[in-house]
Coordinates of C-alpha atoms and ligand atoms in Angstrom, one line a residue:
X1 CA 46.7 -10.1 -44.3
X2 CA 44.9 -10.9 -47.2
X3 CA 46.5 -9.0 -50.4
X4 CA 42.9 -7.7 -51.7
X5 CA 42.6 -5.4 -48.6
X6 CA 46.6 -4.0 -48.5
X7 CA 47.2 -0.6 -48.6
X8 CA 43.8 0.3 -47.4
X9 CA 42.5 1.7 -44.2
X10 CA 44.2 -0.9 -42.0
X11 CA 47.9 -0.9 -43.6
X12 CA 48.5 -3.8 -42.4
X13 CA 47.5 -7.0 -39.8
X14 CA 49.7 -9.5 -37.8
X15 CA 49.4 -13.2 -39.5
X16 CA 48.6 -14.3 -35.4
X17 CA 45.7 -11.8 -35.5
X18 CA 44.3 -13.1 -38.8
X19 CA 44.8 -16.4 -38.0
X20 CA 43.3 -15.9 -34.6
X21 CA 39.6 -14.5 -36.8
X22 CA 40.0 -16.5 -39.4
X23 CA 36.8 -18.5 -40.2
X24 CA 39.0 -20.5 -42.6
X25 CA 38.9 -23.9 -40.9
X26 CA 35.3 -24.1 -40.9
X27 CA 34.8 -22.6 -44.5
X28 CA 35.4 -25.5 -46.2
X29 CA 32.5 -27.0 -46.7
X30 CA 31.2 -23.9 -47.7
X31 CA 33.5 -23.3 -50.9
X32 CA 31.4 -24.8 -53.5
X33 CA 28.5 -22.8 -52.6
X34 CA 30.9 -19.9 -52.6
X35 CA 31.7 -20.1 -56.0
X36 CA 28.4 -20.7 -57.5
X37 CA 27.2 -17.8 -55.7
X38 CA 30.3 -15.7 -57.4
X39 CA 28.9 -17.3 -60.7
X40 CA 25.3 -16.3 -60.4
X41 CA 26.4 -12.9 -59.6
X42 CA 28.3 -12.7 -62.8
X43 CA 25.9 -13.7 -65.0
X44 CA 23.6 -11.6 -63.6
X45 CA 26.0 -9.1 -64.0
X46 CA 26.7 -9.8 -67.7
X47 CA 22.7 -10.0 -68.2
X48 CA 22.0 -6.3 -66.6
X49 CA 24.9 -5.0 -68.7
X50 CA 26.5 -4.2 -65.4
X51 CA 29.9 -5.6 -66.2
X52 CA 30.7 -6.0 -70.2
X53 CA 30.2 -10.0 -71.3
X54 CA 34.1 -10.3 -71.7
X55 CA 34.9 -9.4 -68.2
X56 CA 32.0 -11.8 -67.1
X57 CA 33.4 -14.5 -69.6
X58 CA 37.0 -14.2 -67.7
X59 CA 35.3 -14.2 -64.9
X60 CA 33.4 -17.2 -64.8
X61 CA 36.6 -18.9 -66.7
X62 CA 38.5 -18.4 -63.7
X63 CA 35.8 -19.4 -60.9
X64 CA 35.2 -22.5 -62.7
X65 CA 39.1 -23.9 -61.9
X66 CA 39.0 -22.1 -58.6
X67 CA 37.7 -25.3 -56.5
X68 CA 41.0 -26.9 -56.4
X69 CA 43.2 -23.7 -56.2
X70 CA 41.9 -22.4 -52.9
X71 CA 44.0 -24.3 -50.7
X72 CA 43.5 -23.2 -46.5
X73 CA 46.6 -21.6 -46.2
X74 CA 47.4 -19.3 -42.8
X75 CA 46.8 -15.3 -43.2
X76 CA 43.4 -15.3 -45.0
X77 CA 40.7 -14.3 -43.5
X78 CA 37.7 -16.5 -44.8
X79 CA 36.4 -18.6 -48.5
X80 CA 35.3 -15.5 -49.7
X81 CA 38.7 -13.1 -49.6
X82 CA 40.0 -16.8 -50.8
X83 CA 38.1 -17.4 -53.7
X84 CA 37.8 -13.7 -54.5
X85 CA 42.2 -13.8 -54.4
X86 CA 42.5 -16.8 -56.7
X87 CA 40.1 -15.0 -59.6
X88 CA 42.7 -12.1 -59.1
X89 CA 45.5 -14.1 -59.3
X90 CA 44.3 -15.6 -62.1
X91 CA 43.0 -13.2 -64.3
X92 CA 44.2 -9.8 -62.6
X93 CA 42.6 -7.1 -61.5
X94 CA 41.6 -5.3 -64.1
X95 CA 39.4 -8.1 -64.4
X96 CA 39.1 -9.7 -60.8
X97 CA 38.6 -6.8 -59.1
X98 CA 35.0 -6.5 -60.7
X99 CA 33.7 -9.9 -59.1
X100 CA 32.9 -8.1 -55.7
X101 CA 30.6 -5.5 -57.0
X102 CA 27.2 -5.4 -56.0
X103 CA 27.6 -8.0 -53.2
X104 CA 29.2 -7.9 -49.8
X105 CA 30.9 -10.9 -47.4
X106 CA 28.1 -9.9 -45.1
X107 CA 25.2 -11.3 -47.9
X108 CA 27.5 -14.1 -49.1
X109 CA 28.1 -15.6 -45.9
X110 CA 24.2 -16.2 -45.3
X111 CA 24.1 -17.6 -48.8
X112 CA 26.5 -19.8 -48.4
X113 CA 25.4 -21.1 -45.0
X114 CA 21.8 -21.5 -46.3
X115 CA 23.0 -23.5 -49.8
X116 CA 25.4 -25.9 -47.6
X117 CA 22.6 -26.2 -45.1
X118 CA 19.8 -27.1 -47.6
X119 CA 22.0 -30.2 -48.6
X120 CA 22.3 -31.0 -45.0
X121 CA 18.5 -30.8 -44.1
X122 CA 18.1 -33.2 -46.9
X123 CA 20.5 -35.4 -45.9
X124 CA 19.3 -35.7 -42.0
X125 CA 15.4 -35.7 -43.3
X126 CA 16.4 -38.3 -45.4
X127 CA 18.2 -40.2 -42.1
X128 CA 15.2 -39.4 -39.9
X129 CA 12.9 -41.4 -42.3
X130 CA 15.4 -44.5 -42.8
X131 CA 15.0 -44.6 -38.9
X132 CA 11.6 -44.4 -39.1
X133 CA 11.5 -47.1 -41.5
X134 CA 13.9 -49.4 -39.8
X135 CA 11.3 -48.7 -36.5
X136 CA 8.3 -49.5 -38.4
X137 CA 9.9 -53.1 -39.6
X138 CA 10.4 -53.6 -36.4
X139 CA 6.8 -52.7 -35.3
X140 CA 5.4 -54.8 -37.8
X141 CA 7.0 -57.8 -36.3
X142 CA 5.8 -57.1 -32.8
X143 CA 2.4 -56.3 -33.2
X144 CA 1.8 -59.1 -30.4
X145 CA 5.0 -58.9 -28.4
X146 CA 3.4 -58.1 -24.9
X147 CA 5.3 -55.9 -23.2
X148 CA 4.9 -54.0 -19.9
X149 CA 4.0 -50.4 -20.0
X150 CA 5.7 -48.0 -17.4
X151 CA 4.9 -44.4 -15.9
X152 CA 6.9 -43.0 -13.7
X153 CA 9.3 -45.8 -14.6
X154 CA 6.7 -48.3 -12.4
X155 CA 4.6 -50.9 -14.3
X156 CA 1.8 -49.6 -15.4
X157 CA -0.4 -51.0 -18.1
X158 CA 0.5 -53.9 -20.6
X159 CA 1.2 -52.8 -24.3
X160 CA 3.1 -54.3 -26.9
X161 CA 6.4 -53.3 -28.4
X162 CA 4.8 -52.7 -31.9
X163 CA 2.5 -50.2 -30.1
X164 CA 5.7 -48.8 -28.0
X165 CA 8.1 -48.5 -31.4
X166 CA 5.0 -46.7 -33.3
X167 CA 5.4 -43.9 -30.4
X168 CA 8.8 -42.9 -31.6
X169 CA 7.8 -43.3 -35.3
X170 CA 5.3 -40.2 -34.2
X171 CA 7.5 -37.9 -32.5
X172 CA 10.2 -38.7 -35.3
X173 CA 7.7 -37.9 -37.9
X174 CA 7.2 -34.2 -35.8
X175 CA 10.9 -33.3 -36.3
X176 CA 10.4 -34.4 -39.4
X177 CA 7.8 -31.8 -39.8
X178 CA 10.1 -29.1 -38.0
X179 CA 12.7 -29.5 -40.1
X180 CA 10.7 -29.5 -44.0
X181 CA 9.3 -26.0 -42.5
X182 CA 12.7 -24.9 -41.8
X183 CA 13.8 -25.9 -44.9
X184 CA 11.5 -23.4 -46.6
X185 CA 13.2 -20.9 -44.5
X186 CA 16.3 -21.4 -44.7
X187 CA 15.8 -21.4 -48.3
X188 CA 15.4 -17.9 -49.0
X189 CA 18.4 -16.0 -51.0
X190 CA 19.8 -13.0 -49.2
X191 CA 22.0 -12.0 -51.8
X192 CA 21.4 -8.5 -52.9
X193 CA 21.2 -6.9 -49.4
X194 CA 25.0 -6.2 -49.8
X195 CA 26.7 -5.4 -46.1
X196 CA 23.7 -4.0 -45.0
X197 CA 22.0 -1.5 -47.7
X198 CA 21.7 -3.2 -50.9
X199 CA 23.7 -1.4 -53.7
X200 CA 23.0 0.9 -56.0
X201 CA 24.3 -0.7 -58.9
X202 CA 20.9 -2.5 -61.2
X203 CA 21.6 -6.0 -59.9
X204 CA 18.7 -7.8 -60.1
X205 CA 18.2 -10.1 -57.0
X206 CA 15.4 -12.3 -58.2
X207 CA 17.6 -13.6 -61.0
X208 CA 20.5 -14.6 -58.7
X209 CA 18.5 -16.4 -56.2
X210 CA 16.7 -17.9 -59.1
X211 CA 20.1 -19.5 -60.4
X212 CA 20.7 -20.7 -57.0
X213 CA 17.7 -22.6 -56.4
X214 CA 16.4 -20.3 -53.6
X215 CA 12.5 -20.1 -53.1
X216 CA 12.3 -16.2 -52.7
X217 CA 14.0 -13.3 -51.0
X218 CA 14.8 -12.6 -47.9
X219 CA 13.6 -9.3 -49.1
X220 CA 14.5 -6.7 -46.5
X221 CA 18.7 -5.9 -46.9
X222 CA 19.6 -5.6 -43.2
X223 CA 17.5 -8.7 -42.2
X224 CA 19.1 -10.3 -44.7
X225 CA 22.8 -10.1 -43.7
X226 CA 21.9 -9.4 -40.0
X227 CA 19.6 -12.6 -39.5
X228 CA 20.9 -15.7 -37.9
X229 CA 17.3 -17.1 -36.9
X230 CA 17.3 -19.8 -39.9
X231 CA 19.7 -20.8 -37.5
X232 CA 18.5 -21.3 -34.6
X233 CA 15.2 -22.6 -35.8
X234 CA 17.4 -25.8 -37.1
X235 CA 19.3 -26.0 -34.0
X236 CA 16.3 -26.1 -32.5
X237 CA 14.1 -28.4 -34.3
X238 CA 17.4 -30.8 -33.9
X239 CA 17.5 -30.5 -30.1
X240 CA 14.2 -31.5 -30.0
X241 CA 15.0 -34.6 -32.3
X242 CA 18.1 -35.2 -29.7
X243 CA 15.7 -35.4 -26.8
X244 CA 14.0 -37.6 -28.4
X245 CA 16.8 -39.9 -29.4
X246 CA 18.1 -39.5 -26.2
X247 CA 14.9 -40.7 -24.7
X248 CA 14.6 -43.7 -27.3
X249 CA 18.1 -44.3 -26.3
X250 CA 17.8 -44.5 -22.8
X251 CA 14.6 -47.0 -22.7
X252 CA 16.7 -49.6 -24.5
X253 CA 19.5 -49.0 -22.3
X254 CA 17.0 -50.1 -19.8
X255 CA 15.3 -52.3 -21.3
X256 CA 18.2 -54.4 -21.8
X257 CA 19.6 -54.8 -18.6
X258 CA 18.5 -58.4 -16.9
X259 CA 16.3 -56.2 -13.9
X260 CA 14.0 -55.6 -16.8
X261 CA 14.8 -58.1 -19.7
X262 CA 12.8 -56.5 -22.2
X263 CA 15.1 -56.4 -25.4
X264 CA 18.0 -58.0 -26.5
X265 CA 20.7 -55.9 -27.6
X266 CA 22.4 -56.9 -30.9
X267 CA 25.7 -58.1 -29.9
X268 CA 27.8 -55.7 -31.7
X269 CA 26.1 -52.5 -30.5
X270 CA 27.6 -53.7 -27.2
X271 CA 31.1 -54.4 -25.6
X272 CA 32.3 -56.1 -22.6
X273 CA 34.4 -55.2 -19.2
X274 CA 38.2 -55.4 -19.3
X275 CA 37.4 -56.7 -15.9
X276 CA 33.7 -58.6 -15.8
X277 CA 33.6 -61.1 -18.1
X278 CA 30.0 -61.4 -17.9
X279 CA 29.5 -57.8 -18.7
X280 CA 27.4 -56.4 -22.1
X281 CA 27.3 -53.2 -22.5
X282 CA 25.2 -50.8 -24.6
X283 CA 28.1 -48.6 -25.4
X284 CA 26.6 -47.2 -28.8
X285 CA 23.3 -46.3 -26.7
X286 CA 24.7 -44.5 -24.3
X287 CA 27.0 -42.5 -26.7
X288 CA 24.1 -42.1 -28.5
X289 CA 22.1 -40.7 -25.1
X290 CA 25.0 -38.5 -24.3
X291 CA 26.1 -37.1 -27.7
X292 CA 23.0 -35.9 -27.8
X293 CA 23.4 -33.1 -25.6
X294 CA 26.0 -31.6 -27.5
X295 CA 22.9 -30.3 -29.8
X296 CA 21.6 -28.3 -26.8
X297 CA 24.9 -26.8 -26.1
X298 CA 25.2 -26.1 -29.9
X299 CA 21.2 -24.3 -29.7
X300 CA 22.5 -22.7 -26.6
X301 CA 25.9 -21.1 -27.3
X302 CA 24.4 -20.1 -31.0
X303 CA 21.2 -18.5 -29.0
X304 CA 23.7 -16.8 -26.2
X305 CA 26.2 -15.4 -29.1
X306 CA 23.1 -13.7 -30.8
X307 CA 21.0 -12.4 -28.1
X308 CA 22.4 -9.0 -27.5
X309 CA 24.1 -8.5 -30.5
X310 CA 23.2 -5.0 -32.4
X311 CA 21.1 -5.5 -35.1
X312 CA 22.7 -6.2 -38.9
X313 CA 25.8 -7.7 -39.2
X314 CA 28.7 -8.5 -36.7
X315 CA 31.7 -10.9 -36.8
X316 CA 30.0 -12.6 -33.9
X317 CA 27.7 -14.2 -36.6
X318 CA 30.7 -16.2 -38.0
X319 CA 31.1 -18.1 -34.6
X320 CA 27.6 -19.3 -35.0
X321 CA 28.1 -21.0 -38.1
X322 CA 30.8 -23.7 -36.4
X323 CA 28.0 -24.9 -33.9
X324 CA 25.2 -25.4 -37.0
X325 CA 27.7 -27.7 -38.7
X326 CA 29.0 -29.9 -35.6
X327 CA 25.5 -30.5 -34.7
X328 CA 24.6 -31.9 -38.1
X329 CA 27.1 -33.8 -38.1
X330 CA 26.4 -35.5 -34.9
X331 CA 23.1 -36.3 -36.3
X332 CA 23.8 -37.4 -39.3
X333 CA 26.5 -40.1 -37.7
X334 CA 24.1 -40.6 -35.0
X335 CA 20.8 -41.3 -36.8
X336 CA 22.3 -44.2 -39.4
X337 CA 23.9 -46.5 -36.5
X338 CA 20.6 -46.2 -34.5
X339 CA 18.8 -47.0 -37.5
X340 CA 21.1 -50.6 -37.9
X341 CA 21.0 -51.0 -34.5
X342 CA 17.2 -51.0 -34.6
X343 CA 17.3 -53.6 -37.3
X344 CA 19.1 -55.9 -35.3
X345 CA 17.2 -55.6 -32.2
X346 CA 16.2 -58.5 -30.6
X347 CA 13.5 -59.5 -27.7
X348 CA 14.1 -61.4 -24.8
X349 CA 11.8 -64.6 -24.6
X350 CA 9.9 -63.1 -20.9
X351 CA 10.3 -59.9 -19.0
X352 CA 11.0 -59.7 -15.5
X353 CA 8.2 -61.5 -13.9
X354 CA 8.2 -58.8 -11.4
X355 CA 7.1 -56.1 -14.0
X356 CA 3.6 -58.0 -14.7
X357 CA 2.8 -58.1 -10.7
X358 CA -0.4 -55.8 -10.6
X359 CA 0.1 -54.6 -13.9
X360 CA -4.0 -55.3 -15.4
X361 CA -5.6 -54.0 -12.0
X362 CA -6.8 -50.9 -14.2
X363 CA -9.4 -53.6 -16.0
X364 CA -10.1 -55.3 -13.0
X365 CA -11.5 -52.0 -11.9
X366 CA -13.0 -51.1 -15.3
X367 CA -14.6 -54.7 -14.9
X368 CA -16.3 -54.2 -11.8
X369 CA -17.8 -51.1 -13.3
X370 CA -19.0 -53.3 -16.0
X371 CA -20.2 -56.1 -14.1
X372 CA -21.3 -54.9 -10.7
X373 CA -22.7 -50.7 -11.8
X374 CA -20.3 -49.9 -9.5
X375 CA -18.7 -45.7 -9.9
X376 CA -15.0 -46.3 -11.0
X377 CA -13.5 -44.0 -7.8
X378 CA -15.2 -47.0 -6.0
X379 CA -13.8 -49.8 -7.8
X380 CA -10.5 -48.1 -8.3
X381 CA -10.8 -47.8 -4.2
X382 CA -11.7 -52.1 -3.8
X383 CA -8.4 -52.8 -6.3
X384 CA -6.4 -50.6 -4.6
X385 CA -7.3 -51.9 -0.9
X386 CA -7.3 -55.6 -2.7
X387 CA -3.6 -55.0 -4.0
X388 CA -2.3 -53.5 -0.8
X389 CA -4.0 -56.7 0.7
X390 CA -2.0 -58.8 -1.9
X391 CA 1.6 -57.4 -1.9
X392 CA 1.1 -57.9 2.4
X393 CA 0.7 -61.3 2.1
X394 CA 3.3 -61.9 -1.0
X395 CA 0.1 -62.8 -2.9
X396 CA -0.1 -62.6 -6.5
X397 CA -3.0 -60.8 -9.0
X398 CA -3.7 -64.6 -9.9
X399 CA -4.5 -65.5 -6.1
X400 CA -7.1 -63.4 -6.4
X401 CA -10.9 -65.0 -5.5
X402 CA -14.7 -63.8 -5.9
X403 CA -14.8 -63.9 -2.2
X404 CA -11.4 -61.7 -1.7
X405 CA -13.3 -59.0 -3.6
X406 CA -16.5 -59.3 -2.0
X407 CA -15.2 -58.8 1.4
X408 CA -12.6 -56.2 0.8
X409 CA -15.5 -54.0 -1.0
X410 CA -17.7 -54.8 2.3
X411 CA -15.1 -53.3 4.5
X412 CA -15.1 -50.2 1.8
X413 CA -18.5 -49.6 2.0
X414 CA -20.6 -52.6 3.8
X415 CA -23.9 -51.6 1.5
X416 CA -22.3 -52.9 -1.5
X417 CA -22.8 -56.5 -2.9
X418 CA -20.5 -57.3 -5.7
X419 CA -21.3 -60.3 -7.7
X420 CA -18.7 -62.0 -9.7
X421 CA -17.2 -65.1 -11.2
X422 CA -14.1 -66.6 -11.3
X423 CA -14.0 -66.0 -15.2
X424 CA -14.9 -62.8 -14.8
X425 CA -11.9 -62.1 -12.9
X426 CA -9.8 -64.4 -15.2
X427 CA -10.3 -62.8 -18.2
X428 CA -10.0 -59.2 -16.9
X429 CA -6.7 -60.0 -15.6
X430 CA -5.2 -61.2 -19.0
X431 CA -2.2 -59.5 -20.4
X432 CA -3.6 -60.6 -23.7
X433 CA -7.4 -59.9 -22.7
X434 CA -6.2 -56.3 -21.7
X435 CA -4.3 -55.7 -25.5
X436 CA -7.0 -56.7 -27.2
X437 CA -10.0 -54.8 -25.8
X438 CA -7.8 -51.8 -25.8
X439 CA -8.4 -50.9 -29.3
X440 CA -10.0 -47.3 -29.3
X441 CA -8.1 -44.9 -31.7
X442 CA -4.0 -45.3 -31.2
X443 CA -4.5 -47.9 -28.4
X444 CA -2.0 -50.6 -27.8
X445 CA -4.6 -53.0 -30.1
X446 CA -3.1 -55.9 -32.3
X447 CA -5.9 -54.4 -35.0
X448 CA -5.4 -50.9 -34.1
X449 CA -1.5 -50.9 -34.3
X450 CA -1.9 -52.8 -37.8
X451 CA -3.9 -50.1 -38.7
X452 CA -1.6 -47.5 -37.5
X453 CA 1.6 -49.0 -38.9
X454 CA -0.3 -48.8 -42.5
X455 CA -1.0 -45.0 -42.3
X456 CA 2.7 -44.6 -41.3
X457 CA 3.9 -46.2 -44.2
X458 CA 1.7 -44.6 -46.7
X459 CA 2.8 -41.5 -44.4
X460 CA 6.8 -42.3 -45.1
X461 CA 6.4 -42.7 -48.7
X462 CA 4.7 -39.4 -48.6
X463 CA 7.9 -38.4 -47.1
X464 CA 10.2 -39.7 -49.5
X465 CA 8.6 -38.6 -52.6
X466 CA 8.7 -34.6 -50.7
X467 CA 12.4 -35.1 -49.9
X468 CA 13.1 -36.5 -53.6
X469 CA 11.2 -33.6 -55.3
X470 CA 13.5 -31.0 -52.8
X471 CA 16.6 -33.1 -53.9
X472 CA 15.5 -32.4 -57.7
X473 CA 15.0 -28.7 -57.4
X474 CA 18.5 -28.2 -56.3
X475 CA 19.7 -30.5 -59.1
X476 CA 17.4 -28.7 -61.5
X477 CA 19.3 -25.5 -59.9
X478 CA 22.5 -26.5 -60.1
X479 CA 22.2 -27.4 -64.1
X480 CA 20.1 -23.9 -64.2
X481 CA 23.8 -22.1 -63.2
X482 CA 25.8 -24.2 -65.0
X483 CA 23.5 -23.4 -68.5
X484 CA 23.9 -19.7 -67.8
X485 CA 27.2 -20.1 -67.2
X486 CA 28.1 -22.0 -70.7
X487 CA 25.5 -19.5 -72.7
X488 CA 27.9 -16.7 -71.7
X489 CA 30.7 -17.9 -72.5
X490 CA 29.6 -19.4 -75.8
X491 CA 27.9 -16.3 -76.6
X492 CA 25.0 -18.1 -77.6
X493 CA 21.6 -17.9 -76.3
X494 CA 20.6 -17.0 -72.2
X495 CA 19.9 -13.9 -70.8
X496 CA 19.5 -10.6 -72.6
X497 CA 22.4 -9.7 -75.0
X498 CA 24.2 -6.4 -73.2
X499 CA 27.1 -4.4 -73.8
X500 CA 30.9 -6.4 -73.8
Ligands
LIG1 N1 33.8 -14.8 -42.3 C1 32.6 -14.2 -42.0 C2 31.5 -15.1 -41.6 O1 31.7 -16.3 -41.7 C3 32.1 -13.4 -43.2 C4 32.9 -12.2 -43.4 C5 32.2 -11.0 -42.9 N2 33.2 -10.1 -42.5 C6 33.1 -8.8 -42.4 N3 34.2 -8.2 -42.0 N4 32.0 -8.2 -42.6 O2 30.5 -14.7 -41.2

């Protein structure tokens, strides 16, 4: 048991119970924001004439060496009994025993969590774009790459792989989105609310979350210790960008494999069989595709711990923190290697032939329309009955003749005369011919995708310069702090002069 709480109304605890709540282990990465949080509070402190400036001074003296004296040892409850213990130690408690008024574990926990987390949103925004980026390079370079188009996994209609990788630049830029409005959200102070009711000593909660970089309040004192949603709005937002990395994933799995013959893996993104020499393997793909559910278990054991928990604050909360930090760190390994593997990626020189059989029959029916006035159920109707016609006889889409058409329409409907050339036929059936007049807004066009890789640039630098002006108002923060801090203890200018 911690030495703080000894004596008190628990006399004492077994070391295999603490160790067994301890959130220890998983605090770490949350001590920095611990003890800047402890700092704010003094100087607020010192500025309300709460606690005289001298105790503030030996106060703040004492957090700022405490970073490499709270060591995880076994029998501690959590960072903030840890931190709290070394300012004791250090300067007793005469002194140390003021630096938990006003505040409670309960409102420095979500601090904490929402300070460490900021930096992480940053970091993964900041990863989602240099995927985007390494996408759109790639993009630009295949603007004419024809590629087959699948649905339901069956050729469908050509497209080209610049106009494929532009699709994931899009649903990239959405959890993008997701996760800058989190951001906001997350970055709300809830210091203040105490363990549940605030306090009745003057702090003032503006000025704290001021120092800490926070955008507001999160006003409301049992909301504020008792809320876990910032949470699971992140975990969210990042399962949805791990279904989509899963799904990204998974195509160039495919896409790789000689049945297809679409991309070329880069070499070292792959291994071989102990057994099959021949073998090449997209290994980092398919950790990639599975790793990714991992972020749904994370969303869904976070969601399940807080569903029927009473309102305000319960110890329960501390087990969510664990699956918010293992999910960001998936990510943020995840996201980098798929970026470099996207740089490296390489095309194969020609698809499966079978994946092109068929695949432009929608303009051969678009082009009957056009040529003959034809309705398109009907011509959809003659392509279909032509196809089935074709794949009988092992007959190709480039077998087919004027006369073909003319009699399998006759059999459709024996009133209709369809009139048509060889060329016209020729040119509807081009994989080329079918890219090019497909160039209505976000269609699979060589002028259109141009177009469309230019917005998304201007779109990422847009981007950047948001997650670079987020970056500088926690710097900005951060030197806010440490000023207050020095004016206190220098006695020279800051906040108003009190009593001390
Ligand atoms: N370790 C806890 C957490 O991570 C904070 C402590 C709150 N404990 C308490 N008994 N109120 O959430």
């Amino acid at each position: 048991m911690s030495s703080l709480f000894k004596g008190g109304r628990i006399p004492s605890t077994r070391s295999d119970v603490v160790d067994f709540i301890s959130s220890l282990p998983s605090d770490e990465r949350l001590l920095s924001s611990v003890i800047e949080i402890n700092m704010a509070h003094v100087v607020m402190m010192v500025e309300e004439g709460i606690i005289p400036r001298s105790v503030g001074v030996q106060l703040l003296k004492a957090l700022q060496g405490v970073q490499e004296e709270v060591k995880p040892r076994r029998g501690v409850e959590d960072v903030h009994v840890a931190v709290e213990e070394a300012v004791i130690g250090k300067v007793g408690v005469e002194v140390g025993g003021n630096l938990h008024m006003g505040k409670s574990r309960n409102d420095q926990v979500s601090a904490a969590i929402r300070m460490e987390l900021r930096r992480s949103l940053l970091q993964i925004m900041g990863e989602i774009v240099a995927l985007q980026e390494a996408i759109l390079l790639q993009a630009q370079s295949h603007v004419e790459t024809i590629i087959p188009g699948f649905t339901h996994l069956q050729p469908a209609q050509p497209t080209t792989l610049g106009h494929y990788l532009l699709a994931h630049v899009d649903g990239l830029d959405r959890s993008l989105e997701r996760l800058v409005e989190a951001y906001f959200r997350v970055n709300l102070s809830p210091m203040g609310a105490g363990a549940l009711a605030a306090t009745s000593f003057p702090i003032n909660r503006e000025r704290v979350a001021e120092l800490l970089g926070f955008d507001g309040l999160l006003e409301n004192s049992i909301d504020a210790v008792g809320s876990r949603d910032f949470i699971l709005e992140v975990l969210a937002a990042l399962s949805i960008l791990a279904v989509d990395l899963s799904r990204f994933a998974e195509d160039l799995i495919l896409w790789s494999s000689p049945g297809f013959g679409i991309i070329d893996l880069p070499d070292e993104f792959c291994s071989t069989s102990s057994i099959m020499p021949q073998k090449k393997n997209p290994d980092v793909l398919e950790v990639v595709r599975a790793r990714m559910a991992n972020i749904l278990g994370d969303f869904l054991s976070s969601a399940t711990i807080m569903k029927a928990l009473p309102s305000s604050y319960n110890l329960d909360l501390q087990e969510v923190t664990p699956h918010l930090w293992s999910s960001i760190d998936e990510l943020s390994s995840t996201l980098p290697i798929l970026a470099e593997l996207v740089r490296n990626l390489g095309v194969r020189e020609a698809p499966n032939p079978a994946l092109w059989d068929f695949i432009t029959s929608t303009e051969l029916a678009n082009m009957l329309v056009r040529k003959c006035g034809v309705p398109f159920r009907t011509s959809h109707r003659i392509v279909g009955a032509l196809i089935r016609h074709l794949a009988q006889n092992g007959l190709s889409i480039h077998d087919i003749t004027p006369e073909m058409i003319r009699r399998v329409a006759r059999q459709i409907d024996s009133s209709l005369t369809i009139n048509i050339s060889v060329e016209d036929i020729q040119e509807s059936i081009s994989l080329s011919g079918f890219v090019r007049s497909h160039r209505v807004r976000g269609g699979p066009s060589p002028t259109e995708v141009r177009r469309m890789i230019n917005t998304r640039l201007k779109r990422l630098t847009r981007r950047k310069r948001l997650l670079q002006r987020l970056e500088k108002r926690l710097m900005e923060a951060r030197e806010r702090l440490r000023r207050a801090v020095e004016s206190q203890m220098e006695g020279l200018q800051g906040g108003p002069q009190t009593s001390g």
